[in-house]
CSV table of C-alpha atoms in Angstrom, one decimal:
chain,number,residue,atom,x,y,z
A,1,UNK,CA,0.0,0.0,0.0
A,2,UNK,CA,1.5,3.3,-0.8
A,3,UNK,CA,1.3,6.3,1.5
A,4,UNK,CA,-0.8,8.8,1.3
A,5,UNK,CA,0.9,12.8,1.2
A,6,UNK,CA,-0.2,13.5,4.6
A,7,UNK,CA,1.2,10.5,6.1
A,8,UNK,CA,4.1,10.2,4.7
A,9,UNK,CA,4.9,14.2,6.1
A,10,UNK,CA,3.8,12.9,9.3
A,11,UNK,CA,6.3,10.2,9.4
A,12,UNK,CA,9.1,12.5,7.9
A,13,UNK,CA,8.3,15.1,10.5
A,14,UNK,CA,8.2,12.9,13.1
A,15,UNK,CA,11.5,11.1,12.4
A,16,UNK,CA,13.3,14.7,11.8
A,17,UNK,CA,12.1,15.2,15.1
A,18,UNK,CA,12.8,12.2,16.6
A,19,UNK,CA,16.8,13.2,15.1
A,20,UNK,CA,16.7,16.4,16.3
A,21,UNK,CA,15.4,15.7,19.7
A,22,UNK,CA,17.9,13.0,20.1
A,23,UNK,CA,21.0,15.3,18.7
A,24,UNK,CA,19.5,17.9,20.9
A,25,UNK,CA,19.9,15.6,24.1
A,26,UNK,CA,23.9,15.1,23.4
A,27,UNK,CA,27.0,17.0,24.4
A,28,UNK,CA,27.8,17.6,20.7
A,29,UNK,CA,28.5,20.9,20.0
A,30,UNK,CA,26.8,21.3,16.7
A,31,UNK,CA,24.2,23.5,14.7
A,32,UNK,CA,20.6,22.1,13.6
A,33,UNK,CA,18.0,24.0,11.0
A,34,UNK,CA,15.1,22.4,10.0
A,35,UNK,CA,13.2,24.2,7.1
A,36,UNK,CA,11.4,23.0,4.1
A,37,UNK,CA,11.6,20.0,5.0
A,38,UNK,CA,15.2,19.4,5.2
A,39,UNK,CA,16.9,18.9,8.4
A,40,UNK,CA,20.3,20.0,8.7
A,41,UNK,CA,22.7,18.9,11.0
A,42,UNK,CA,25.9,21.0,11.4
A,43,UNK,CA,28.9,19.1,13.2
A,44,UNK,CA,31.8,21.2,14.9
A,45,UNK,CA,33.9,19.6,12.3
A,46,UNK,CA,32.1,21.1,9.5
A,47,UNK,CA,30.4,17.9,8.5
A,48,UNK,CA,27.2,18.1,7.8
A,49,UNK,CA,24.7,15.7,8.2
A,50,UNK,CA,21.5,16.2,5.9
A,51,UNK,CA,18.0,14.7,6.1
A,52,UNK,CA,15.1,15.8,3.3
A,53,UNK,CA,12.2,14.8,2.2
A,54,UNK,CA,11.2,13.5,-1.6
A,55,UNK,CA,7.9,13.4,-1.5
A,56,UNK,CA,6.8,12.6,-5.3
A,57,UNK,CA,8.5,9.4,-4.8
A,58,UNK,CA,8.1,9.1,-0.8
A,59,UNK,CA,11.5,8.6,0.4
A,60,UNK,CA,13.6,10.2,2.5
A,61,UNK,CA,17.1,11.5,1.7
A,62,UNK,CA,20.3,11.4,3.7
A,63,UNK,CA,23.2,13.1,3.1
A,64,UNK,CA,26.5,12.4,4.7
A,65,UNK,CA,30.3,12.2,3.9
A,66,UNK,CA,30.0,8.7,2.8
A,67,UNK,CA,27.4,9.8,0.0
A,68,UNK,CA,23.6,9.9,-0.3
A,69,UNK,CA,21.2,7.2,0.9
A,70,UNK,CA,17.5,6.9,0.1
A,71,UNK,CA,14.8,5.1,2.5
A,72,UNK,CA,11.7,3.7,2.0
A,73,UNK,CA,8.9,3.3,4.9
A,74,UNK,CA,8.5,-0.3,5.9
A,75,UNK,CA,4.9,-0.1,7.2
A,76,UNK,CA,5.0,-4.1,8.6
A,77,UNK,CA,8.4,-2.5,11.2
A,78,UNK,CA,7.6,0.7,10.9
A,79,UNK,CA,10.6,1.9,9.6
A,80,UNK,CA,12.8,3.4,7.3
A,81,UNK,CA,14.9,1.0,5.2
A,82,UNK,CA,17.6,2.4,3.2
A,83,UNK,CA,16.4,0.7,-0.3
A,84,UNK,CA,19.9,-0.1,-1.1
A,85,UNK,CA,21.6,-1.9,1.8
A,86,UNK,CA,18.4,-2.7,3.9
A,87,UNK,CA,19.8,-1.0,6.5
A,88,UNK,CA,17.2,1.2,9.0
A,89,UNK,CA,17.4,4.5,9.1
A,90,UNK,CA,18.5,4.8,13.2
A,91,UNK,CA,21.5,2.2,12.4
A,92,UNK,CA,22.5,4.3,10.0
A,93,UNK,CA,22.9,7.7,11.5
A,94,UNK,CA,24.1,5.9,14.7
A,95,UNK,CA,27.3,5.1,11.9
A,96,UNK,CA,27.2,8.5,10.6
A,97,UNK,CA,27.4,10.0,13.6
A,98,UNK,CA,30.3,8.1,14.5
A,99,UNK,CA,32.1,8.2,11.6
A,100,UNK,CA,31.7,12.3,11.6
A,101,UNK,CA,31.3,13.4,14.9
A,102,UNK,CA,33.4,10.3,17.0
A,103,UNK,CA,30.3,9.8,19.1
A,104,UNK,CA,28.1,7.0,20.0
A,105,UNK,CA,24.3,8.2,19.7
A,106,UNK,CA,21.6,5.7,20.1
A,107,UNK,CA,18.6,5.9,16.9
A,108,UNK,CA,17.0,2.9,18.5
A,109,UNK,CA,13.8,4.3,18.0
A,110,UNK,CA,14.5,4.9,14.0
């Protein structure tokens, strides 16, 4: 079943939030904008961790260092799976994180 327009913004905004309250809740010294849809995350490194939303196709985009990644919602987990790796969304930006910003954040529940 595909998603509707307003559900799939409600599951976009709601994971954007999700990352933002969870970056919000670390000692990370970073900047965060969220407009239009896109969620920007600015590390103290000058990294930059980006999150959008595509909605003609119903994905949503990340952006990081290691290149671009686009996920699908899996309504039977409900969650984002990256559609080329299978990976979910929270495992994923737990390894970004990492990899830009050396810390350990928890996306358990992405």
């Amino acid at each position: 079943m595909s998603l509707t327009e307003a559900r799939f913004h409600d599951l976009v905004d709601a994971a954007q939030q999700a990352v933002e309250d969870i970056f919000d809740d670390s000692d990370l010294d970073l900047d965060l904008e969220n407009s239009g849809g896109v969620l920007t995350v600015r590390f103290e490194n000058g990294s930059q961790l980006i999150l959008s939303r595509q909605e003609p196709i119903r994905q949503l985009w990340v952006a990081a260092r290691s290149g671009g990644f686009h996920f699908d919602y899996d309504a039977a987990s409900e969650r984002w799976i990256c559609d080329s790796s299978d990976e979910q969304l929270g495992e994923m930006l737990a390894r970004i994180t990492l990899d830009q910003a050396g810390a350990d954040l928890e996306f358990d529940e992405l």
